Coordinates of N, CA and C and ligand atoms in Angstrom, one line a residue:
M1 N 114.8 88.5 150.1 CA 113.8 89.1 149.2 C 114.2 88.6 147.8
R2 N 113.3 88.1 147.0 CA 113.6 87.6 145.7 C 112.6 88.1 144.7
Y3 N 113.2 88.6 143.6 CA 112.3 89.0 142.4 C 112.2 87.8 141.5
L4 N 111.0 87.7 140.9 CA 110.8 86.8 139.8 C 110.9 87.7 138.5
I5 N 111.7 87.3 137.5 CA 111.8 88.2 136.3 C 111.4 87.4 135.1
L6 N 110.4 88.0 134.4 CA 109.7 87.4 133.3 C 109.9 88.3 132.1
S7 N 110.2 87.7 130.9 CA 110.4 88.5 129.7 C 109.8 87.8 128.5
D8 N 109.3 88.5 127.5 CA 109.0 87.9 126.2 C 108.1 86.7 126.3
I9 N 107.0 86.9 126.9 CA 106.0 85.7 127.1 C 105.3 85.4 125.8
H10 N 105.0 86.5 125.0 CA 104.5 86.3 123.6 C 103.3 85.4 123.6
A11 N 102.3 85.6 124.4 CA 101.0 85.0 124.4 C 101.1 83.4 124.5
N12 N 102.2 83.0 125.0 CA 102.4 81.5 125.2 C 101.9 81.1 126.6
F13 N 100.7 80.9 126.8 CA 100.1 80.6 128.1 C 100.6 79.3 128.7
D14 N 100.8 78.3 127.8 CA 101.3 77.0 128.3 C 102.7 77.1 128.9
A15 N 103.5 77.9 128.3 CA 104.9 78.2 128.9 C 104.8 79.0 130.2
L16 N 103.9 80.0 130.2 CA 103.8 80.8 131.4 C 103.3 80.1 132.6
Q17 N 102.4 79.2 132.4 CA 101.8 78.4 133.5 C 102.9 77.5 134.1
V18 N 103.7 76.9 133.3 CA 104.8 76.0 133.8 C 105.8 76.9 134.6
V19 N 106.2 78.0 134.0 CA 107.2 78.9 134.6 C 106.6 79.4 136.0
L20 N 105.4 79.7 136.1 CA 104.8 80.2 137.3 C 104.7 79.0 138.4
Q21 N 104.5 77.8 137.9 CA 104.6 76.7 138.8 C 106.0 76.5 139.4
E22 N 106.9 76.5 138.5 CA 108.3 76.4 138.9 C 108.7 77.5 139.9
A23 N 108.3 78.7 139.6 CA 108.6 79.9 140.4 C 108.0 79.8 141.7
E24 N 106.8 79.3 141.8 CA 106.1 79.1 143.0 C 106.9 78.1 143.9
H25 N 107.5 77.1 143.3 CA 108.3 76.2 144.0 C 109.6 76.8 144.6
V26 N 110.2 77.7 143.8 CA 111.4 78.4 144.2 C 111.0 79.4 145.3
G27 N 109.9 80.1 145.1 CA 109.4 81.2 146.0 C 109.9 82.5 145.5
Y28 N 109.0 83.5 145.6 CA 109.4 84.9 145.2 C 108.5 85.9 145.9
D29 N 109.0 87.1 146.0 CA 108.3 88.2 146.7 C 107.6 89.2 145.7
H30 N 108.3 89.5 144.6 CA 107.8 90.5 143.7 C 108.1 90.0 142.3
V31 N 107.3 90.5 141.4 CA 107.4 90.1 139.9 C 107.8 91.3 139.1
L32 N 108.8 91.2 138.3 CA 109.3 92.2 137.3 C 109.0 91.6 135.9
V33 N 108.4 92.4 135.1 CA 108.1 92.0 133.7 C 108.7 92.9 132.7
L34 N 109.5 92.3 131.8 CA 110.3 93.1 130.9 C 109.7 93.4 129.5
G35 N 108.4 93.1 129.4 CA 107.7 93.4 128.1 C 107.5 92.3 127.2
D36 N 106.7 92.5 126.1 CA 106.3 91.6 125.1 C 105.5 90.4 125.8
L37 N 104.4 90.8 126.4 CA 103.4 89.9 126.9 C 102.7 89.1 125.8
V38 N 102.5 89.8 124.7 CA 101.8 89.2 123.6 C 102.5 89.3 122.2
G39 N 101.9 88.8 121.2 CA 102.5 88.7 119.9 C 103.0 87.3 119.6
Y40 N 102.7 86.7 118.5 CA 103.1 85.4 118.1 C 102.3 84.2 118.6
G41 N 102.0 84.2 119.9 CA 101.2 83.1 120.5 C 99.7 83.3 120.4
A42 N 99.0 82.2 120.8 CA 97.6 82.2 120.6 C 96.7 82.6 121.8
Q43 N 97.3 82.9 122.9 CA 96.5 83.2 124.1 C 96.9 84.5 124.8
P44 N 96.7 85.6 124.0 CA 97.1 86.9 124.6 C 96.3 87.3 125.8
N45 N 94.9 87.0 125.7 CA 94.1 87.4 126.9 C 94.5 86.7 128.1
E46 N 94.7 85.4 128.0 CA 95.0 84.5 129.2 C 96.3 85.0 129.8
V47 N 97.3 85.3 128.9 CA 98.6 85.8 129.4 C 98.5 87.1 130.1
V48 N 97.8 88.1 129.5 CA 97.7 89.4 130.1 C 96.9 89.3 131.5
E49 N 95.9 88.5 131.5 CA 95.1 88.4 132.7 C 95.9 87.7 133.8
R50 N 96.7 86.7 133.5 CA 97.5 86.0 134.5 C 98.6 87.0 135.0
I51 N 99.2 87.8 134.1 CA 100.2 88.7 134.6 C 99.6 89.8 135.5
R52 N 98.4 90.3 135.1 CA 97.8 91.3 135.9 C 97.5 90.8 137.3
A53 N 97.1 89.5 137.3 CA 96.8 88.9 138.6 C 98.0 88.8 139.5
L54 N 99.2 88.8 139.0 CA 100.4 88.7 139.8 C 100.8 90.1 140.4
H55 N 100.1 91.1 140.0 CA 100.4 92.5 140.5 C 101.9 92.8 140.4
P56 N 102.5 92.8 139.2 CA 103.9 93.1 139.2 C 104.3 94.4 139.9
L57 N 105.5 94.3 140.5 CA 106.0 95.5 141.1 C 106.4 96.5 140.1
A58 N 107.0 96.0 138.9 CA 107.3 96.8 137.8 C 107.1 96.0 136.5
I59 N 106.5 96.7 135.6 CA 106.2 96.1 134.3 C 106.3 97.1 133.2
I60 N 107.0 96.8 132.1 CA 107.2 97.7 131.0 C 106.7 97.1 129.7
R61 N 106.5 97.9 128.7 CA 105.9 97.4 127.5 C 107.1 97.0 126.6
G62 N 106.7 96.0 125.7 CA 107.7 95.6 124.6 C 107.2 96.1 123.3
N63 N 108.0 96.0 122.2 CA 107.5 96.5 120.9 C 106.3 95.8 120.4
H64 N 106.1 94.5 120.7 CA 104.9 93.8 120.3 C 103.7 94.3 121.1
D65 N 103.9 94.6 122.3 CA 102.7 95.2 123.1 C 102.2 96.5 122.5
K66 N 103.2 97.3 122.1 CA 102.8 98.6 121.5 C 102.0 98.4 120.2
V67 N 102.5 97.5 119.3 CA 101.8 97.3 118.0 C 100.5 96.6 118.2
A68 N 100.5 95.6 119.1 CA 99.2 94.8 119.3 C 98.2 95.5 120.0
S69 N 98.5 96.6 120.7 CA 97.5 97.4 121.4 C 97.1 98.6 120.6
G70 N 97.7 98.8 119.5 CA 97.3 99.9 118.6 C 98.1 101.2 118.9
L71 N 99.1 101.1 119.8 CA 99.9 102.3 120.1 C 100.8 102.8 119.0
E72 N 101.3 101.8 118.3 CA 102.3 102.0 117.2 C 102.0 101.2 116.0
E73 N 102.4 101.7 114.8 CA 102.3 101.0 113.6 C 103.2 99.8 113.6
A74 N 102.9 98.8 112.7 CA 103.7 97.6 112.6 C 104.9 97.8 111.7
E75 N 105.3 99.0 111.4 CA 106.5 99.2 110.5 C 107.7 98.7 111.2
G76 N 108.6 98.1 110.4 CA 109.7 97.4 111.0 C 109.5 96.0 111.4
F77 N 108.2 95.6 111.4 CA 107.9 94.2 111.7 C 107.9 93.4 110.4
N78 N 108.4 92.2 110.4 CA 108.4 91.3 109.2 C 106.9 90.9 109.0
P79 N 106.6 90.4 107.8 CA 105.2 90.1 107.5 C 104.5 89.1 108.5
I80 N 105.3 88.2 109.0 CA 104.7 87.2 109.9 C 104.4 87.9 111.3
A81 N 105.3 88.7 111.8 CA 105.1 89.4 113.0 C 104.0 90.4 112.9
Q82 N 103.8 91.0 111.7 CA 102.8 91.9 111.4 C 101.4 91.2 111.4
E83 N 101.4 90.0 110.8 CA 100.1 89.3 110.7 C 99.7 88.9 112.2
A84 N 100.7 88.4 112.9 CA 100.4 88.0 114.3 C 100.0 89.2 115.2
A85 N 100.6 90.4 114.9 CA 100.2 91.6 115.7 C 98.7 92.0 115.4
E86 N 98.4 91.9 114.1 CA 97.0 92.2 113.7 C 96.0 91.2 114.3
W87 N 96.4 90.0 114.3 CA 95.5 88.9 114.9 C 95.3 89.2 116.4
T88 N 96.4 89.6 117.0 CA 96.4 89.8 118.5 C 95.6 91.0 118.8
Y89 N 95.7 92.1 118.0 CA 94.9 93.3 118.2 C 93.4 92.9 118.2
R90 N 93.0 92.1 117.2 CA 91.6 91.7 117.1 C 91.2 90.8 118.3
A91 N 92.1 89.9 118.7 CA 91.8 88.9 119.8 C 91.7 89.6 121.2
L92 N 92.4 90.6 121.4 CA 92.5 91.2 122.8 C 91.1 91.8 123.2
T93 N 90.7 91.6 124.4 CA 89.6 92.3 124.9 C 89.9 93.8 125.0
P94 N 88.9 94.7 125.0 CA 89.2 96.1 125.1 C 90.0 96.4 126.4
E95 N 89.7 95.7 127.5 CA 90.3 96.0 128.7 C 91.8 95.6 128.7
N96 N 92.1 94.4 128.1 CA 93.5 93.9 128.1 C 94.3 94.8 127.1
R97 N 93.6 95.2 126.0 CA 94.3 96.1 125.1 C 94.7 97.4 125.7
T98 N 93.8 97.9 126.5 CA 94.1 99.2 127.3 C 95.2 99.0 128.3
Y99 N 95.2 97.8 128.9 CA 96.3 97.5 129.9 C 97.6 97.6 129.2
L100 N 97.7 96.9 128.0 CA 99.0 96.9 127.3 C 99.4 98.3 126.8
F101 N 98.3 99.0 126.3 CA 98.5 100.4 125.7 C 99.1 101.3 126.8
T102 N 98.7 101.1 128.0 CA 99.1 102.0 129.1 C 100.4 101.6 129.9
R103 N 101.0 100.5 129.5 CA 102.3 100.1 130.2 C 103.3 101.1 129.9
P104 N 104.2 101.5 130.8 CA 105.2 102.5 130.5 C 106.4 101.9 129.7
A105 N 107.1 102.9 129.1 CA 108.4 102.5 128.5 C 109.4 102.3 129.5
G106 N 110.4 101.4 129.3 CA 111.5 101.3 130.1 C 112.5 102.4 129.8
P107 N 113.6 102.6 130.6 CA 113.9 101.8 131.8 C 113.1 102.2 133.0
I108 N 112.9 101.3 133.9 CA 112.4 101.6 135.2 C 113.4 101.2 136.3
F109 N 113.6 102.1 137.2 CA 114.6 101.8 138.3 C 113.7 101.1 139.4
V110 N 114.0 99.9 139.7 CA 113.2 99.1 140.6 C 113.7 99.3 142.1
D111 N 115.0 99.4 142.3 CA 115.5 99.7 143.6 C 116.9 100.2 143.4
A112 N 117.7 100.4 144.4 CA 119.0 101.0 144.3 C 120.0 100.2 143.5
E113 N 119.7 98.9 143.3 CA 120.6 98.0 142.6 C 120.1 97.6 141.2
T114 N 118.8 97.7 141.0 CA 118.1 97.0 139.9 C 117.4 97.9 138.9
E115 N 117.6 97.7 137.7 CA 116.9 98.4 136.6 C 116.3 97.4 135.6
I116 N 115.2 97.8 135.0 CA 114.7 96.9 133.9 C 114.4 97.7 132.6
C117 N 114.6 97.0 131.5 CA 114.2 97.7 130.2 C 113.8 96.6 129.2
H118 N 113.2 96.9 128.1 CA 112.9 95.9 127.1 C 114.1 95.6 126.2
G119 N 114.5 96.7 125.4 CA 115.6 96.5 124.5 C 116.9 96.9 125.1
S120 N 117.1 98.2 125.4 CA 118.3 98.6 126.1 C 117.9 99.8 126.9
P121 N 118.8 100.2 127.9 CA 118.4 101.3 128.7 C 118.3 102.6 127.9
G122 N 119.0 102.7 126.8 CA 118.9 104.0 126.0 C 117.8 104.0 125.0
D123 N 117.3 102.8 124.6 CA 116.3 102.7 123.5 C 115.5 101.4 123.7
E124 N 114.2 101.6 124.0 CA 113.4 100.4 124.4 C 113.3 99.4 123.2
D125 N 113.5 99.9 122.0 CA 113.4 99.0 120.8 C 114.7 98.5 120.2
A126 N 115.8 98.8 120.9 CA 117.2 98.4 120.3 C 117.4 97.0 120.7
Y127 N 118.1 96.3 119.8 CA 118.5 94.9 120.1 C 119.9 94.8 120.5
I128 N 120.2 94.2 121.7 CA 121.6 94.0 122.1 C 122.0 92.7 121.5
T129 N 122.7 92.8 120.4 CA 123.1 91.5 119.7 C 124.6 91.5 119.5
S130 N 125.3 92.5 120.0 CA 126.8 92.5 119.8 C 127.4 92.9 121.1
D131 N 128.7 92.6 121.3 CA 129.5 93.1 122.4 C 129.5 94.6 122.5
L132 N 129.6 95.2 121.4 CA 129.6 96.7 121.4 C 128.3 97.3 121.9
A133 N 127.2 96.7 121.5 CA 125.8 97.1 121.9 C 125.7 96.9 123.4
A134 N 126.2 95.7 123.9 CA 126.1 95.4 125.3 C 127.0 96.4 126.1
L135 N 128.1 96.8 125.6 CA 129.0 97.7 126.3 C 128.3 99.1 126.4
R136 N 127.7 99.5 125.3 CA 127.0 100.8 125.3 C 125.9 100.7 126.3
A137 N 125.1 99.7 126.3 CA 124.0 99.5 127.2 C 124.5 99.6 128.7
L138 N 125.6 98.9 129.0 CA 126.1 99.0 130.3 C 126.5 100.4 130.7
K139 N 127.0 101.2 129.8 CA 127.3 102.6 130.1 C 126.1 103.4 130.3
Q140 N 125.0 103.1 129.6 CA 123.8 103.8 129.7 C 123.0 103.5 131.0
S141 N 123.3 102.3 131.5 CA 122.5 101.8 132.7 C 123.0 102.5 133.9
E142 N 122.0 102.8 134.8 CA 122.3 103.5 136.0 C 122.2 102.7 137.3
R143 N 122.1 101.4 137.2 CA 122.1 100.5 138.3 C 123.2 99.4 138.1
S144 N 123.5 98.7 139.2 CA 124.5 97.7 139.1 C 124.0 96.5 138.3
V145 N 122.7 96.2 138.4 CA 122.2 95.1 137.6 C 121.0 95.6 136.7
C146 N 121.2 95.5 135.4 CA 120.1 95.9 134.5 C 119.6 94.6 133.8
F147 N 118.4 94.3 133.9 CA 117.7 93.2 133.2 C 117.1 93.7 131.9
Y148 N 117.3 93.0 130.8 CA 116.7 93.4 129.5 C 116.1 92.2 128.8
G149 N 115.3 92.4 127.8 CA 114.8 91.3 127.0 C 115.0 91.5 125.5
H150 N 113.9 91.3 124.8 CA 113.8 91.6 123.3 C 114.6 90.7 122.4
T151 N 115.8 90.2 122.8 CA 116.5 89.3 121.9 C 116.1 87.8 122.1
H152 N 115.5 87.5 123.2 CA 115.0 86.2 123.6 C 116.2 85.2 123.8
I153 N 117.4 85.7 124.1 CA 118.6 84.9 124.3 C 119.1 85.2 125.7
P154 N 119.1 84.1 126.6 CA 119.7 84.3 127.9 C 121.2 84.6 127.9
V155 N 121.6 85.6 128.5 CA 123.0 86.0 128.4 C 123.3 87.0 129.5
A156 N 124.6 87.0 130.0 CA 125.0 88.0 131.0 C 126.3 88.7 130.6
F157 N 126.3 90.0 130.7 CA 127.6 90.7 130.4 C 128.0 91.4 131.7
R158 N 129.3 91.7 131.8 CA 129.8 92.3 133.0 C 130.8 93.3 132.7
L159 N 130.8 94.5 133.4 CA 131.8 95.5 133.2 C 132.4 95.8 134.6
T160 N 133.7 95.4 134.7 CA 134.3 95.6 136.0 C 135.6 96.4 135.8
D161 N 136.4 96.6 136.9 CA 137.7 97.3 136.8 C 138.6 96.6 135.9
T162 N 138.5 95.3 135.8 CA 139.4 94.5 134.9 C 138.9 94.4 133.5
G163 N 137.7 95.0 133.2 CA 137.3 95.0 131.8 C 135.9 94.5 131.6
F164 N 135.6 94.2 130.3 CA 134.2 93.9 129.9 C 134.3 92.4 129.5
D165 N 133.3 91.6 129.9 CA 133.3 90.2 129.5 C 131.9 89.6 129.5
L166 N 131.8 88.5 128.8 CA 130.5 87.8 128.7 C 130.6 86.7 129.8
V167 N 129.6 86.6 130.7 CA 129.6 85.5 131.7 C 129.1 84.2 131.1
A168 N 129.9 83.2 131.1 CA 129.6 81.9 130.5 C 128.4 81.3 131.2
L169 N 127.4 80.8 130.5 CA 126.2 80.2 131.0 C 126.2 78.7 130.5
G170 N 126.0 77.8 131.4 CA 125.9 76.4 130.9 C 124.5 76.0 130.5
P171 N 124.3 74.7 130.1 CA 123.0 74.3 129.6 C 122.1 73.8 130.7
E172 N 122.6 73.9 132.0 CA 121.8 73.3 133.1 C 120.5 74.1 133.3
A173 N 119.6 73.4 133.9 CA 118.2 74.0 134.2 C 118.3 75.1 135.2
E174 N 119.4 75.2 135.9 CA 119.5 76.3 136.9 C 121.0 76.8 136.9
E175 N 121.1 78.0 136.7 CA 122.5 78.6 136.6 C 122.6 79.8 137.5
R176 N 123.5 79.7 138.5 CA 123.6 80.8 139.5 C 124.7 81.7 139.2
L177 N 124.5 83.0 139.3 CA 125.5 84.0 139.0 C 125.6 84.9 140.3
T178 N 126.8 85.0 140.8 CA 127.0 85.9 141.9 C 127.4 87.3 141.4
I179 N 126.7 88.3 141.8 CA 127.0 89.7 141.3 C 128.2 90.2 142.2
E180 N 129.3 90.5 141.5 CA 130.4 91.0 142.3 C 130.5 92.5 142.0
Q181 N 131.7 93.1 142.1 CA 131.7 94.6 141.9 C 131.5 94.8 140.4
G182 N 131.2 96.0 140.0 CA 131.0 96.4 138.6 C 129.5 96.4 138.3
Q183 N 129.3 96.4 137.0 CA 127.9 96.4 136.5 C 127.6 95.2 135.6
Y184 N 126.3 94.8 135.7 CA 125.9 93.6 135.0 C 124.7 93.9 134.1
L185 N 124.6 93.3 133.0 CA 123.6 93.4 132.0 C 123.1 92.0 131.7
I186 N 121.9 91.7 132.1 CA 121.4 90.3 132.1 C 120.1 90.1 131.4
N187 N 120.1 89.2 130.4 CA 118.8 88.8 129.8 C 118.4 87.5 130.3
P188 N 117.2 87.4 130.9 CA 116.7 86.2 131.5 C 116.3 85.2 130.5
G189 N 116.2 85.6 129.2 CA 115.7 84.7 128.2 C 114.2 84.9 128.0
S190 N 113.6 84.2 127.1 CA 112.2 84.3 126.8 C 111.4 83.2 127.4
V191 N 110.2 83.6 128.1 CA 109.3 82.6 128.6 C 108.6 81.9 127.4
G192 N 108.2 82.6 126.4 CA 107.3 82.0 125.4 C 107.8 81.8 124.0
Q193 N 109.0 82.3 123.7 CA 109.6 82.0 122.4 C 111.1 82.1 122.4
P194 N 111.7 81.1 123.1 CA 113.2 81.1 123.2 C 113.8 81.0 121.8
R195 N 115.0 81.7 121.7 CA 115.6 81.7 120.4 C 117.1 81.3 120.4
D196 N 117.5 80.5 121.5 CA 118.9 80.1 121.6 C 119.0 78.7 121.3
G197 N 118.1 78.1 120.6 CA 118.2 76.7 120.2 C 117.7 75.7 121.3
D198 N 117.2 76.2 122.4 CA 116.7 75.4 123.5 C 115.2 75.8 123.7
P199 N 114.3 74.8 123.3 CA 112.9 75.2 123.4 C 112.3 75.4 124.8
R200 N 113.1 75.0 125.8 CA 112.6 75.2 127.2 C 112.3 76.7 127.5
A201 N 111.3 76.9 128.3 CA 110.9 78.3 128.7 C 112.0 78.8 129.6
A202 N 112.3 80.1 129.5 CA 113.4 80.7 130.3 C 112.9 81.8 131.2
F203 N 113.4 81.9 132.4 CA 113.1 82.9 133.4 C 114.2 83.1 134.4
A204 N 114.1 84.1 135.2 CA 115.2 84.3 136.2 C 114.7 84.8 137.5
T205 N 115.5 84.7 138.5 CA 115.2 85.3 139.8 C 116.4 86.1 140.2
F206 N 116.2 87.1 141.1 CA 117.3 88.0 141.6 C 117.0 88.2 143.1
E207 N 118.1 87.9 143.9 CA 118.0 88.2 145.3 C 119.0 89.3 145.6
P208 N 118.6 90.6 145.6 CA 119.5 91.7 145.7 C 120.3 91.7 147.0
D209 N 119.7 91.2 148.1 CA 120.5 91.1 149.4 C 121.6 90.1 149.3
L210 N 121.4 89.0 148.6 CA 122.5 88.0 148.5 C 123.3 88.2 147.3
R211 N 122.9 89.1 146.4 CA 123.5 89.4 145.1 C 123.6 88.2 144.3
V212 N 122.6 87.5 144.2 CA 122.5 86.3 143.4 C 121.4 86.3 142.3
V213 N 121.8 86.1 141.1 CA 120.9 85.9 140.0 C 120.8 84.5 139.6
T214 N 119.7 83.9 139.4 CA 119.6 82.5 139.0 C 118.8 82.5 137.7
L215 N 119.3 81.8 136.7 CA 118.7 81.7 135.4 C 118.1 80.3 135.3
Y216 N 116.9 80.1 135.0 CA 116.2 78.8 134.9 C 115.7 78.5 133.5
R217 N 115.7 77.2 133.2 CA 115.0 76.6 132.0 C 114.0 75.6 132.5
A218 N 112.8 75.7 131.9 CA 111.7 74.8 132.3 C 111.1 74.2 131.0
P219 N 111.1 72.8 130.9 CA 110.3 72.2 129.8 C 108.8 72.4 130.0
Y220 N 108.1 72.7 128.9 CA 106.7 72.8 129.0 C 106.1 72.1 127.8
P221 N 104.8 71.8 127.8 CA 104.2 71.1 126.7 C 104.1 72.0 125.4
V222 N 105.2 72.0 124.6 CA 105.3 72.8 123.4 C 104.1 72.5 122.4
E223 N 103.8 71.1 122.3 CA 102.7 70.7 121.4 C 101.4 71.4 121.6
L224 N 101.1 71.7 122.9 CA 99.8 72.3 123.2 C 99.8 73.8 122.7
A225 N 100.9 74.5 122.9 CA 101.0 75.9 122.4 C 101.0 75.9 120.8
Q226 N 101.6 74.8 120.2 CA 101.7 74.7 118.8 C 100.3 74.5 118.2
E227 N 99.5 73.6 118.8 CA 98.1 73.3 118.4 C 97.3 74.5 118.4
K228 N 97.4 75.3 119.5 CA 96.6 76.5 119.6 C 96.9 77.5 118.5
I229 N 98.2 77.6 118.2 CA 98.6 78.6 117.1 C 98.0 78.2 115.8
I230 N 98.1 76.9 115.5 CA 97.5 76.4 114.2 C 96.0 76.6 114.2
E231 N 95.3 76.2 115.3 CA 93.9 76.4 115.4 C 93.4 77.8 115.2
A232 N 94.3 78.7 115.7 CA 93.9 80.2 115.7 C 94.1 80.7 114.3
G233 N 94.8 80.0 113.4 CA 95.0 80.5 112.0 C 96.2 81.4 112.0
L234 N 97.0 81.4 113.0 CA 98.2 82.2 112.9 C 99.3 81.5 112.0
P235 N 100.3 82.2 111.5 CA 101.2 81.6 110.6 C 101.9 80.3 111.2
Q236 N 101.9 79.2 110.4 CA 102.4 77.9 111.0 C 103.8 78.0 111.4
I237 N 104.6 78.8 110.8 CA 106.0 78.9 111.2 C 106.1 79.3 112.7
L238 N 105.1 80.0 113.2 CA 105.2 80.4 114.7 C 105.0 79.2 115.6
A239 N 104.3 78.2 115.1 CA 104.2 76.9 115.8 C 105.5 76.1 115.7
R240 N 106.0 76.0 114.5 CA 107.3 75.2 114.2 C 108.5 75.7 115.0
R241 N 108.6 77.0 115.1 CA 109.8 77.6 115.7 C 109.9 77.3 117.2
L242 N 108.7 77.1 117.8 CA 108.7 76.8 119.3 C 109.4 75.5 119.6
A243 N 109.3 74.5 118.7 CA 109.9 73.2 118.9 C 111.4 73.3 118.7
L244 N 111.8 74.3 117.9 CA 113.3 74.4 117.6 C 114.0 75.4 118.6
G245 N 113.2 76.2 119.3 CA 113.8 77.2 120.1 C 114.5 78.2 119.2
R246 N 113.9 78.6 118.1 CA 114.5 79.6 117.2 C 113.5 80.6 116.7
Ligands
ZN301 ZN1 110.0 89.7 122.1

């Protein structure tokens, strides 16, 4: 049994399509979505409809989904994120807006091994950007493998009898991690707006029976997503950053 794990798609339909093609090739049984389907990119409706058609086993909301669906104010958003959220709110069909509005907050316990959240298990809006934050999240997590998003940076932390450490990930297009004893906190990276300096779309799979997590990177036509952002009248910086992976 294999889960396909998608996070931070951010209305980038070009990236999502390539990721789903690659995932089809790998094969999967169920889809888990860690939030932020929309915000920043130019195709929120296409992304929401494609995700809905996948019938995810578990899907939670991200902070951009909350603001772009009118559930929450844009306070705490920088002016560019705010402008994109307002554009997205107007662009979404009422049906897709309602879909985002009604997605639950994380964490969700997917099975006896697996948990998903957007920010951290203790706070859906918290950013795990330090070792201390990762350690705190591992202690809040109630499953041996917790997948999270929000920072758009693929990374894996592990807490075992011998201590807490960061699992090194290479630049390869496919990185396999074997889950041993202890607890793991894993960010699959962002499908639609990577921020680790690598513009390729990121996603992951998890095979709980084999205890194997695989992190993938897939090149996609960045220029197409950029053109759509410019044509939509969204802030140009949102197009530029896709090419930089920042
Ligand atoms: Zn995000």
